[in-house]
PDB file of N, CA and C in Angstrom:
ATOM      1  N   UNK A  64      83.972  90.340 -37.329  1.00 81.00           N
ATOM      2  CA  UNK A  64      82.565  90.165 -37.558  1.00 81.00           C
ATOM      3  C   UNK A  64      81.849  90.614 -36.293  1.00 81.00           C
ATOM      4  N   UNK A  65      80.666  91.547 -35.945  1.00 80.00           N
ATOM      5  CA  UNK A  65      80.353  92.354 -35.230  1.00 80.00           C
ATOM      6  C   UNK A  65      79.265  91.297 -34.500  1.00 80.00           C
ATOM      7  N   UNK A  66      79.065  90.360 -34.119  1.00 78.00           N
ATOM      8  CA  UNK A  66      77.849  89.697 -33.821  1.00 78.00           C
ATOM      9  C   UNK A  66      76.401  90.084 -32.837  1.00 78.00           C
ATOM     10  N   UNK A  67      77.100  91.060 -32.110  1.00 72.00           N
ATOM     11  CA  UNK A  67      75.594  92.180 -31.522  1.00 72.00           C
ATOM     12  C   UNK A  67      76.728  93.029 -31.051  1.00 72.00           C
ATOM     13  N   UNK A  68      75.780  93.303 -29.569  1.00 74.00           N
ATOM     14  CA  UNK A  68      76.256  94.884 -29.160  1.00 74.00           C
ATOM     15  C   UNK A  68      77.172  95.063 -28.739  1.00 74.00           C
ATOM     16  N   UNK A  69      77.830  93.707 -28.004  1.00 79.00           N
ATOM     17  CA  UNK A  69      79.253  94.011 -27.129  1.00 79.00           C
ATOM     18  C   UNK A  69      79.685  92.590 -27.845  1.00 79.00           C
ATOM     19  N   UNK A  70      79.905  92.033 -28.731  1.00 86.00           N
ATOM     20  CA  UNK A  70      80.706  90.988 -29.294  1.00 86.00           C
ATOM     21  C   UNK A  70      81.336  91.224 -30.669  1.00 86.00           C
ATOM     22  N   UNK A  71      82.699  91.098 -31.044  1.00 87.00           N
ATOM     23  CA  UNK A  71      82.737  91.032 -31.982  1.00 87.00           C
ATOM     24  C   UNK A  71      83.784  89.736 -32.072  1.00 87.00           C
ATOM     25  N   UNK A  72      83.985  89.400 -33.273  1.00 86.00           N
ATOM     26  CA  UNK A  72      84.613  87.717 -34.016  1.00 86.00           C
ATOM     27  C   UNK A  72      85.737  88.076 -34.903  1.00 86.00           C
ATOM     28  N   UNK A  73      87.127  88.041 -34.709  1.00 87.00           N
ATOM     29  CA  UNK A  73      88.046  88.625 -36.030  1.00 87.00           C
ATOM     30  C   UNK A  73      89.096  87.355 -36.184  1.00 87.00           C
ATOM     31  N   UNK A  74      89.009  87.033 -37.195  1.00 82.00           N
ATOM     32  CA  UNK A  74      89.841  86.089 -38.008  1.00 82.00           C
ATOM     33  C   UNK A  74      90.814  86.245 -38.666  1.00 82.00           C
ATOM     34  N   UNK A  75      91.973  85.988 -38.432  1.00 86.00           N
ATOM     35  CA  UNK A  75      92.975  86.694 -39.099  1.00 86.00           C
ATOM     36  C   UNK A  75      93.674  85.583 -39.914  1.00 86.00           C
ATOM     37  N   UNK A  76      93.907  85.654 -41.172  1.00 86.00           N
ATOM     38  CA  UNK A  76      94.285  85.205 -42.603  1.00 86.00           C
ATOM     39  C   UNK A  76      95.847  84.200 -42.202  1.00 86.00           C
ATOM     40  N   UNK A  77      96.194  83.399 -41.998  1.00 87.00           N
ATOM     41  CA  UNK A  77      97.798  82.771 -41.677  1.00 87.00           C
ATOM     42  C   UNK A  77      97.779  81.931 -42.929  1.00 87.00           C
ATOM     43  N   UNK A  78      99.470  81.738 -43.530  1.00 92.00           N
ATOM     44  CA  UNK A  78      99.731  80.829 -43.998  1.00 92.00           C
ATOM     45  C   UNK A  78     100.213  79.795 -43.114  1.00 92.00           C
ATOM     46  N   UNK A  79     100.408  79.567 -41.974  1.00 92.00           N
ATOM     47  CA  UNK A  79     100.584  78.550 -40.959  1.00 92.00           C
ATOM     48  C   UNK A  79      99.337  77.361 -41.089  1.00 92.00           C
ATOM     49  N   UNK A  80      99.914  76.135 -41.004  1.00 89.00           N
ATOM     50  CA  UNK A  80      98.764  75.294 -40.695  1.00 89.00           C
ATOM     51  C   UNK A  80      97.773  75.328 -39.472  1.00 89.00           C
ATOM     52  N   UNK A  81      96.831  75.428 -39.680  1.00 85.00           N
ATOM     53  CA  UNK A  81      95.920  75.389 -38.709  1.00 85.00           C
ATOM     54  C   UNK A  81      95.593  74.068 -37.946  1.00 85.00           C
ATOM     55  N   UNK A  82      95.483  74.074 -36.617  1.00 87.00           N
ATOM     56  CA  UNK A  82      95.309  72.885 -35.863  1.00 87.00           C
ATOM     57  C   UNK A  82      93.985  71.845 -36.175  1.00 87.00           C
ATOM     58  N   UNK A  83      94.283  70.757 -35.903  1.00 89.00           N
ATOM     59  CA  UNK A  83      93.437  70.154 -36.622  1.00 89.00           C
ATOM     60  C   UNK A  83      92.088  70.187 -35.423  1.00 89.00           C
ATOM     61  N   UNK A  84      90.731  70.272 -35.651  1.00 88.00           N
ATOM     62  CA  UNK A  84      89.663  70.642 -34.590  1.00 88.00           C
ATOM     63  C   UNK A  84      89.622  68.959 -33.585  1.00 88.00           C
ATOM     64  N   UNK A  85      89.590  69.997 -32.217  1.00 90.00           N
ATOM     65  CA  UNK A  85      89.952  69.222 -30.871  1.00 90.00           C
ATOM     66  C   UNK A  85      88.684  69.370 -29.842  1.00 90.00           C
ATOM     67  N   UNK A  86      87.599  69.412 -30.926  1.00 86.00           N
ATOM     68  CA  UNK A  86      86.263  69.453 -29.779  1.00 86.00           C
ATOM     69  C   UNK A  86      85.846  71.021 -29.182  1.00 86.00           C
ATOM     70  N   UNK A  87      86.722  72.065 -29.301  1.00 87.00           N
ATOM     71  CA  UNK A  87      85.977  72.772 -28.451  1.00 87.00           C
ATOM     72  C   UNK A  87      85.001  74.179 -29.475  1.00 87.00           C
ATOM     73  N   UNK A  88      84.776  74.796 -28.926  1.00 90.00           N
ATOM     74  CA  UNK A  88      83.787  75.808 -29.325  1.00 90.00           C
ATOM     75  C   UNK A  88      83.573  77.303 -28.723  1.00 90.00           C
ATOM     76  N   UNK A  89      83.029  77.786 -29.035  1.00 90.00           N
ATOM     77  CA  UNK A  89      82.614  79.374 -29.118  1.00 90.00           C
ATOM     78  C   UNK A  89      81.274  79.719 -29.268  1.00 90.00           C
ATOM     79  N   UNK A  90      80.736  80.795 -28.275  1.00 92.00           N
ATOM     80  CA  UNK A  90      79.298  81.172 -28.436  1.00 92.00           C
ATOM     81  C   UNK A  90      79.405  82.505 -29.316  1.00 92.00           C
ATOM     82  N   UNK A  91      78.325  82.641 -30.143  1.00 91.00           N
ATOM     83  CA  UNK A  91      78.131  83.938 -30.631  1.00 91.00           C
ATOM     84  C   UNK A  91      76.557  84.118 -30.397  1.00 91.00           C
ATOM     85  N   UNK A  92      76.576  85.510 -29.634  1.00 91.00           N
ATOM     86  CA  UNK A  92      75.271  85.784 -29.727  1.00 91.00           C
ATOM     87  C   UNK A  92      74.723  86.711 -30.357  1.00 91.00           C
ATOM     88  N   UNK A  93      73.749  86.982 -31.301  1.00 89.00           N
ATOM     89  CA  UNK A  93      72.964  87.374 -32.254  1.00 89.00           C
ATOM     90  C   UNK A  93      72.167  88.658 -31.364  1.00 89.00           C
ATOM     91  N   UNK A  94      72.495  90.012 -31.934  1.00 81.00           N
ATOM     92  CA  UNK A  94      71.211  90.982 -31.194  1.00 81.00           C
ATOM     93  C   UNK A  94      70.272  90.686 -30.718  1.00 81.00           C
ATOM     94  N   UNK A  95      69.346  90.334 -31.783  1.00 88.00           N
ATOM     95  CA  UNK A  95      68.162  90.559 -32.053  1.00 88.00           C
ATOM     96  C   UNK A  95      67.508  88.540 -32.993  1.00 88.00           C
ATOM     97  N   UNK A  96      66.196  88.771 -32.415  1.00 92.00           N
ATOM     98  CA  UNK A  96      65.771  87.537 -33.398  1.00 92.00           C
ATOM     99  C   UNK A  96      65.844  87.559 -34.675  1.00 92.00           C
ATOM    100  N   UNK A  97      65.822  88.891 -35.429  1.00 94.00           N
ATOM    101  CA  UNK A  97      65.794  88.941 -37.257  1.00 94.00           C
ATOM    102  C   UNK A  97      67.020  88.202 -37.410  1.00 94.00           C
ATOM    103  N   UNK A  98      68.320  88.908 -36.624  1.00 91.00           N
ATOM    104  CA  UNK A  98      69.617  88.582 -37.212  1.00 91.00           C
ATOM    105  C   UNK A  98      69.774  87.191 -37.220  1.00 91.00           C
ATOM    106  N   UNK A  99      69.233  86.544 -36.035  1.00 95.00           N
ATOM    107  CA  UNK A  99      69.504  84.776 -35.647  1.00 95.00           C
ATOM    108  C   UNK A  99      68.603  84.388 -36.697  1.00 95.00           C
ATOM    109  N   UNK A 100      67.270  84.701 -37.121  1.00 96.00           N
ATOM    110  CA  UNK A 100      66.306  84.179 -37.988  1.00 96.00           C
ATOM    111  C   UNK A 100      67.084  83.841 -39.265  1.00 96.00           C
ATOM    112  N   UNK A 101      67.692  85.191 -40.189  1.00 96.00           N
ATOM    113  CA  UNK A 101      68.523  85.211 -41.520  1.00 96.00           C
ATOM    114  C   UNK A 101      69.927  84.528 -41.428  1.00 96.00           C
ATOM    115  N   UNK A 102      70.621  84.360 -40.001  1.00 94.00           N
ATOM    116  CA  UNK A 102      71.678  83.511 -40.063  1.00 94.00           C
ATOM    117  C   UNK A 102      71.342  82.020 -40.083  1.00 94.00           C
ATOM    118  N   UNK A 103      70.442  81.376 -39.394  1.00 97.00           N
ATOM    119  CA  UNK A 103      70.344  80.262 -39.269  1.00 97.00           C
ATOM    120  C   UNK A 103      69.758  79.557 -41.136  1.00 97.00           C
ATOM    121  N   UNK A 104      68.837  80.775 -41.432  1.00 97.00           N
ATOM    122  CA  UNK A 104      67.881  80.172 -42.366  1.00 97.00           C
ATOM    123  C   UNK A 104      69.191  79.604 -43.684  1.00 97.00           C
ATOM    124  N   UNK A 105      70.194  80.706 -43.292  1.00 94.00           N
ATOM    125  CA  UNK A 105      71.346  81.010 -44.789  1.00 94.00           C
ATOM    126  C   UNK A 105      72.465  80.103 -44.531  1.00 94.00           C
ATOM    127  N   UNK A 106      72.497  80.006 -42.954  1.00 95.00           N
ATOM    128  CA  UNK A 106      73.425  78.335 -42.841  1.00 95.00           C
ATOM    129  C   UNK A 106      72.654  76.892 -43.115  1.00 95.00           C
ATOM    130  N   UNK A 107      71.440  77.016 -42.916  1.00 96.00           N
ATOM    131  CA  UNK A 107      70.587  75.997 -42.980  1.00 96.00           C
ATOM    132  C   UNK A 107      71.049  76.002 -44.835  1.00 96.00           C
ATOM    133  N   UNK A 108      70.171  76.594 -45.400  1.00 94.00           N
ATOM    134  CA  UNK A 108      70.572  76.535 -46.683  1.00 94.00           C
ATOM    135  C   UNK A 108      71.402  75.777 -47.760  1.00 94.00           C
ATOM    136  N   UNK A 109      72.985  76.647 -46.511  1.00 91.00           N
ATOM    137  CA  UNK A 109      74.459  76.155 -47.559  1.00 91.00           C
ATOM    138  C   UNK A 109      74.561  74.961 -46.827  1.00 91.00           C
ATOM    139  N   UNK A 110      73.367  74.141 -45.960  1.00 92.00           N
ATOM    140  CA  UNK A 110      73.746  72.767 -45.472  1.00 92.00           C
ATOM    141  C   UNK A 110      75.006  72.528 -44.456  1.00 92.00           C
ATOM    142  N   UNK A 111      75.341  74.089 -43.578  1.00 94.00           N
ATOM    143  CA  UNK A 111      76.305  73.601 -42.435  1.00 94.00           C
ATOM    144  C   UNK A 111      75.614  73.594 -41.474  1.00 94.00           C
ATOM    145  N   UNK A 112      74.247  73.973 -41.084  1.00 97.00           N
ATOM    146  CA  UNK A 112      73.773  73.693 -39.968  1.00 97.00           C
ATOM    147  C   UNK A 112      74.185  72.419 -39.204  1.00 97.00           C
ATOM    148  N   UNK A 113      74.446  72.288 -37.917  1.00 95.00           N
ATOM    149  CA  UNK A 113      75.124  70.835 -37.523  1.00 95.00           C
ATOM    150  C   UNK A 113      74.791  70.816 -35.766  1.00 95.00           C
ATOM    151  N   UNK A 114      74.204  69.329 -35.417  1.00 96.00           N
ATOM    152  CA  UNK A 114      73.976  68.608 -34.320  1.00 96.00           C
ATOM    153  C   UNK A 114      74.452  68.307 -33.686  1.00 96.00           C
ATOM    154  N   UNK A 115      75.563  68.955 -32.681  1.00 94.00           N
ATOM    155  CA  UNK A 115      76.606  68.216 -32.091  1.00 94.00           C
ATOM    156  C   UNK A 115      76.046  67.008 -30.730  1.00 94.00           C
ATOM    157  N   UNK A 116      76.447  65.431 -31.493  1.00 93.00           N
ATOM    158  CA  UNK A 116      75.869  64.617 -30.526  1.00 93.00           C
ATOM    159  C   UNK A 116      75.813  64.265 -29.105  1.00 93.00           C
ATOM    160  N   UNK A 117      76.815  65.611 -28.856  1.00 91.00           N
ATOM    161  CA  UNK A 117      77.380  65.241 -27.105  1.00 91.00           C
ATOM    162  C   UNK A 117      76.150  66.068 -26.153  1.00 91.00           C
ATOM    163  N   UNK A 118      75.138  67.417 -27.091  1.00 91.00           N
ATOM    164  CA  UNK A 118      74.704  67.808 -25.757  1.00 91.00           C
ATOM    165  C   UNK A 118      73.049  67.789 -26.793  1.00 91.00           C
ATOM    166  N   UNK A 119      71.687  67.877 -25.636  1.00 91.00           N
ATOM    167  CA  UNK A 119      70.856  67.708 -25.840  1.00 91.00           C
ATOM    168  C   UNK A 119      69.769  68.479 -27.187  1.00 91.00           C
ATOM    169  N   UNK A 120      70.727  69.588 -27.129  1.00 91.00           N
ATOM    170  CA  UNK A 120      69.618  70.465 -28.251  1.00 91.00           C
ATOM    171  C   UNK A 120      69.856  69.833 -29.932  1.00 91.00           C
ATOM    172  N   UNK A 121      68.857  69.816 -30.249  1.00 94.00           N
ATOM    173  CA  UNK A 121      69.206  69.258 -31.399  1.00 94.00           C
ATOM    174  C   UNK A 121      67.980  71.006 -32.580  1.00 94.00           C
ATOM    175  N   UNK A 122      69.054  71.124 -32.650  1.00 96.00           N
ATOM    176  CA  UNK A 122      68.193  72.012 -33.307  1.00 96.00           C
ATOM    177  C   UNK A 122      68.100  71.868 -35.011  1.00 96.00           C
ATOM    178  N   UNK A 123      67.614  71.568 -35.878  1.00 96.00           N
ATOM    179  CA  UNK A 123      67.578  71.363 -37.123  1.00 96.00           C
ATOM    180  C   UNK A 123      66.347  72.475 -37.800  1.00 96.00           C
ATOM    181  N   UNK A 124      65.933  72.849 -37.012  1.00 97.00           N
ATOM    182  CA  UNK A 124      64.436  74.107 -37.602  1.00 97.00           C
ATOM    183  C   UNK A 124      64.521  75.378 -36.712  1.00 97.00           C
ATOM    184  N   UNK A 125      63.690  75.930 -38.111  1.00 97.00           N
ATOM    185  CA  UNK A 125      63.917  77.310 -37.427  1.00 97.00           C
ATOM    186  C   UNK A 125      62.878  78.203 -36.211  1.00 97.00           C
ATOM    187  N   UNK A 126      61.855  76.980 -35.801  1.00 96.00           N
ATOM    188  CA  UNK A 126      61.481  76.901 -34.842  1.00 96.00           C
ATOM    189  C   UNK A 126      61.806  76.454 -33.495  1.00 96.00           C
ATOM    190  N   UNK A 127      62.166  75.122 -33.808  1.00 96.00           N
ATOM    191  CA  UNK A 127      63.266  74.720 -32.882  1.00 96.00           C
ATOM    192  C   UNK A 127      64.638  75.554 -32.399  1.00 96.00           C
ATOM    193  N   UNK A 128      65.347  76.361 -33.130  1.00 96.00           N
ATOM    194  CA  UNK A 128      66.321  76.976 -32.667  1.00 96.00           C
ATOM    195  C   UNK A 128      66.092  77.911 -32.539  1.00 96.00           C
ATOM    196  N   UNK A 129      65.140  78.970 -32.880  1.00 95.00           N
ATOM    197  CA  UNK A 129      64.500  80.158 -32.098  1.00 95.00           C
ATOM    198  C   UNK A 129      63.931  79.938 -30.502  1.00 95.00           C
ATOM    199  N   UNK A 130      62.887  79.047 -30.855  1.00 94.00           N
ATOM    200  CA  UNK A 130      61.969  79.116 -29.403  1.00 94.00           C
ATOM    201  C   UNK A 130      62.516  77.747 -28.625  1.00 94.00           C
ATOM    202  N   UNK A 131      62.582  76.678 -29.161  1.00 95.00           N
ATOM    203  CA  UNK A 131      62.842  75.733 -27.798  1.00 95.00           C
ATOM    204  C   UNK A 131      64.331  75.442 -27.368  1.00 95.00           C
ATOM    205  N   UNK A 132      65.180  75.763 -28.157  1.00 96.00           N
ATOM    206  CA  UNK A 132      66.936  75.567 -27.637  1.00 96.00           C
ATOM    207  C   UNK A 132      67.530  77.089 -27.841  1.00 96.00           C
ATOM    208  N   UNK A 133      66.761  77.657 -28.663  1.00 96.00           N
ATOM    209  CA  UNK A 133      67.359  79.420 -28.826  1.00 96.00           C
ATOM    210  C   UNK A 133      68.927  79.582 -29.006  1.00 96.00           C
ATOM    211  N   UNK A 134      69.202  78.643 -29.765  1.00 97.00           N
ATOM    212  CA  UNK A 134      70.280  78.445 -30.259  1.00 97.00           C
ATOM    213  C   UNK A 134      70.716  77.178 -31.667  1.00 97.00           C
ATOM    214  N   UNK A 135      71.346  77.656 -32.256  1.00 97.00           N
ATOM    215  CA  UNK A 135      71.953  76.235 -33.319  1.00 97.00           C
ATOM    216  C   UNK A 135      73.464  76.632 -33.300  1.00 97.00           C
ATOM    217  N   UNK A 136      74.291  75.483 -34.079  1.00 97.00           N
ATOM    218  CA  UNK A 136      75.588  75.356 -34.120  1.00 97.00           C
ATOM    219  C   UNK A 136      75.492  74.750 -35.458  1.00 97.00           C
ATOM    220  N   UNK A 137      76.814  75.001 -35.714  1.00 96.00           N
ATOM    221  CA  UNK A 137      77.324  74.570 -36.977  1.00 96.00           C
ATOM    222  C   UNK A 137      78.912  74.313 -36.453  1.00 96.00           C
ATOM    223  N   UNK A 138      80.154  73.541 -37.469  1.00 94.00           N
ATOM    224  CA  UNK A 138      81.462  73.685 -37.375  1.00 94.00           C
ATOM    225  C   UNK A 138      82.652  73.762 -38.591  1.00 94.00           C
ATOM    226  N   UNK A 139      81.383  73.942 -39.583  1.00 93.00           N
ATOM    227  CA  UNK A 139      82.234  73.688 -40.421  1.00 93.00           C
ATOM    228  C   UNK A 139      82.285  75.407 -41.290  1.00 93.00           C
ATOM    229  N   UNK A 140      83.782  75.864 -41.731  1.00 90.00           N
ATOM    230  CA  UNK A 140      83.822  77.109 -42.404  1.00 90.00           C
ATOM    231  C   UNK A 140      84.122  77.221 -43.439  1.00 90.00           C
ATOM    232  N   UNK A 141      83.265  77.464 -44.552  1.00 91.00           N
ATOM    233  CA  UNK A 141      83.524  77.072 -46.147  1.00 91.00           C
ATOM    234  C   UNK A 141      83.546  78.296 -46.480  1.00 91.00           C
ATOM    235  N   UNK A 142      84.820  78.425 -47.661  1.00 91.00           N
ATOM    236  CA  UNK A 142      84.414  79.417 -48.330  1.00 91.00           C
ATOM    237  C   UNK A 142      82.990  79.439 -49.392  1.00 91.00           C
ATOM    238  N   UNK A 143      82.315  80.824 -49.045  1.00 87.00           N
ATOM    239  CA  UNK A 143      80.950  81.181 -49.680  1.00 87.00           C
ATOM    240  C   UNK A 143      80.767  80.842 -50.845  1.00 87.00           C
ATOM    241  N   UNK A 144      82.107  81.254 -51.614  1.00 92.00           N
ATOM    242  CA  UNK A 144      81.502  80.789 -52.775  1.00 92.00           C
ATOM    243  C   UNK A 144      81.873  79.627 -53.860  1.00 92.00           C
ATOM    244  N   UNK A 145      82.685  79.129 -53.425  1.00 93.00           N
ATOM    245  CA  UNK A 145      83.339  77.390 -53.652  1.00 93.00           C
ATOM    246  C   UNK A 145      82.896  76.069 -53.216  1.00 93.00           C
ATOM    247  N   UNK A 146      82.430  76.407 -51.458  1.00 90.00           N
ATOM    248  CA  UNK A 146      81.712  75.765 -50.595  1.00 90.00           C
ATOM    249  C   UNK A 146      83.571  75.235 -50.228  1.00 90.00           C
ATOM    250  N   UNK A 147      83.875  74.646 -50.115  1.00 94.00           N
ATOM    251  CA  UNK A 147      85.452  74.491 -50.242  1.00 94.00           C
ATOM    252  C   UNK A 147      85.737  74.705 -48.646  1.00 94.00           C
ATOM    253  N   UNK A 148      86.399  73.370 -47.894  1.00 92.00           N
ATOM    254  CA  UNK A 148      86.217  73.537 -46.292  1.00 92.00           C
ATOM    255  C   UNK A 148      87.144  74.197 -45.870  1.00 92.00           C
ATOM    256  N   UNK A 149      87.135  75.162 -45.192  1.00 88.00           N
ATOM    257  CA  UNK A 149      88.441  76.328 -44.746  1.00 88.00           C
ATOM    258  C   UNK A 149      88.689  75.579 -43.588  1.00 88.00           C
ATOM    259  N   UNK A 150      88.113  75.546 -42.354  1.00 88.00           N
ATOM    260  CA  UNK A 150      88.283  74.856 -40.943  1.00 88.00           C
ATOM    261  C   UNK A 150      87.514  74.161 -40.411  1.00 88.00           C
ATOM    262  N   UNK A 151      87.613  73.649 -39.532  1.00 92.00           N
ATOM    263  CA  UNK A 151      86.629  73.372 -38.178  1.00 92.00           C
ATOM    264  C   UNK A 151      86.655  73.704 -36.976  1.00 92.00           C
ATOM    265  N   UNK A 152      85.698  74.302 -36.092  1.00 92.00           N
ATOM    266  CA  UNK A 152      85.448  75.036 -34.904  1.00 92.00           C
ATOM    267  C   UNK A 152      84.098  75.109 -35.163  1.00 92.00           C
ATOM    268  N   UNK A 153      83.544  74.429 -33.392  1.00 94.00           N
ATOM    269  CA  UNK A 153      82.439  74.505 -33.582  1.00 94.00           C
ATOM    270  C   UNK A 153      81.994  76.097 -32.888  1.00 94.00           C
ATOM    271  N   UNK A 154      80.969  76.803 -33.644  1.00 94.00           N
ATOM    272  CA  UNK A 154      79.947  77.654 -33.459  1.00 94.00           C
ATOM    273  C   UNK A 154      78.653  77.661 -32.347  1.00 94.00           C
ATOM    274  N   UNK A 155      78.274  77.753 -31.516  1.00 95.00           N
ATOM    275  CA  UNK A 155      77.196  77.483 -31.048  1.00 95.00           C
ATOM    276  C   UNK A 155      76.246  79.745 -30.820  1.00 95.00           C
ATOM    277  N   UNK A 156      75.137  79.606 -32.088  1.00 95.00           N
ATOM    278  CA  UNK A 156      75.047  80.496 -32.316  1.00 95.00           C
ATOM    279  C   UNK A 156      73.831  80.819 -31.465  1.00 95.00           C
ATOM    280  N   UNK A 157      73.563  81.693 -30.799  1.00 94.00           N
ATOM    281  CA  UNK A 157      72.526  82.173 -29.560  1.00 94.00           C
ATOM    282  C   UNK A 157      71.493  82.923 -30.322  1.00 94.00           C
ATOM    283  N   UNK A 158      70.759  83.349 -29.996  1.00 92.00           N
ATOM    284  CA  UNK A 158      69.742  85.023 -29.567  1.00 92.00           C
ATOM    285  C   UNK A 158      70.000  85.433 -28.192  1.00 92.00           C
ATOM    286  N   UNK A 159      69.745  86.735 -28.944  1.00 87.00           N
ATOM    287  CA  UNK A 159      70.222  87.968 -27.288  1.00 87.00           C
ATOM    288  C   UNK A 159      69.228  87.153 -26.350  1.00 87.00           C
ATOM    289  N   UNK A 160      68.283  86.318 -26.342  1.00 88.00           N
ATOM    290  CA  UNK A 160      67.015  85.868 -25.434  1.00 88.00           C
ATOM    291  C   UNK A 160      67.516  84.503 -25.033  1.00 88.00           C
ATOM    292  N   UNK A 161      68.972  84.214 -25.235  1.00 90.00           N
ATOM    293  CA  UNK A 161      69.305  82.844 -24.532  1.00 90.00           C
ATOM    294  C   UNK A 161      69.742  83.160 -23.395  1.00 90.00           C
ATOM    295  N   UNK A 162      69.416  81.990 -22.288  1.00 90.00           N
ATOM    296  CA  UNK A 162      69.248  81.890 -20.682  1.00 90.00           C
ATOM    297  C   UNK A 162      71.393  82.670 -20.594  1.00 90.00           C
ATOM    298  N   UNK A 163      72.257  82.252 -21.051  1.00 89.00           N
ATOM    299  CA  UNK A 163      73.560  82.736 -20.630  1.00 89.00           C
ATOM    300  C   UNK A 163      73.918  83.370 -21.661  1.00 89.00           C
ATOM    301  N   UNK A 164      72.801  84.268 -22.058  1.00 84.00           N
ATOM    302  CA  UNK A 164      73.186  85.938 -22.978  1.00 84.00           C
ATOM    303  C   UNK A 164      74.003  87.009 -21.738  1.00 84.00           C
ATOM    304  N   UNK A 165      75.153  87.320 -22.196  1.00 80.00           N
ATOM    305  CA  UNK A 165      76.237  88.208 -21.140  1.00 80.00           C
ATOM    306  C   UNK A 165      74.958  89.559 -21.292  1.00 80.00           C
ATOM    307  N   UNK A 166      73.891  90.065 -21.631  1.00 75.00           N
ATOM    308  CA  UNK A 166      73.531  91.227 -21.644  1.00 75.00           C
ATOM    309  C   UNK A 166      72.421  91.111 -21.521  1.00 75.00           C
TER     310      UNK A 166
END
């Protein structure tokens, strides 16, 4: 999955059990504001948008996670069209305009 200009995300398919989630996470940062705008609005949506209670941003809007935390997270990975929980790993999803954007 290509997430901007110098990131990409690849997941590879195992029949191995997957570890059960141990707290940690991954940044992805988003080009551009359209792309963060249509990702957040379409996770918001399927209801994985998610608050992790350990650090201050609480982002639940799409104002809030554009302009005042410029970021949201989610952890949960459902398949699209079952909703059906594949994993957990938390996400913490950026805009190219967050303060520790690598670019």
């Amino acid at each position: 999955i290509r997430c901007g200009p110098w990131q990409t995300v690849r997941y590879v398919e195992s029949t191995a059990p997957l570890p059960a989630y141990d707290g940690h996470h991954m940044a992805l940062y988003l080009a551009n504001a359209e792309s963060f705008k249509g990702a957040f609005l379409r996770l918001k949506a399927d209801g994985i948008v998610w608050v992790n209670p350990r650090f201050s941003d609480k982002a639940t809007t799409l104002d809030g996670a554009l302009h005042e935390y410029r970021q949201f997270r989610l952890k949960d990975i459902r398949d699209p069209d079952t909703g059906e929980l594949l994993h957990t790993i938390e996400h913490e999803v950026r805009v190219g305009t967050h303060p520790l954007a690598p670019f």
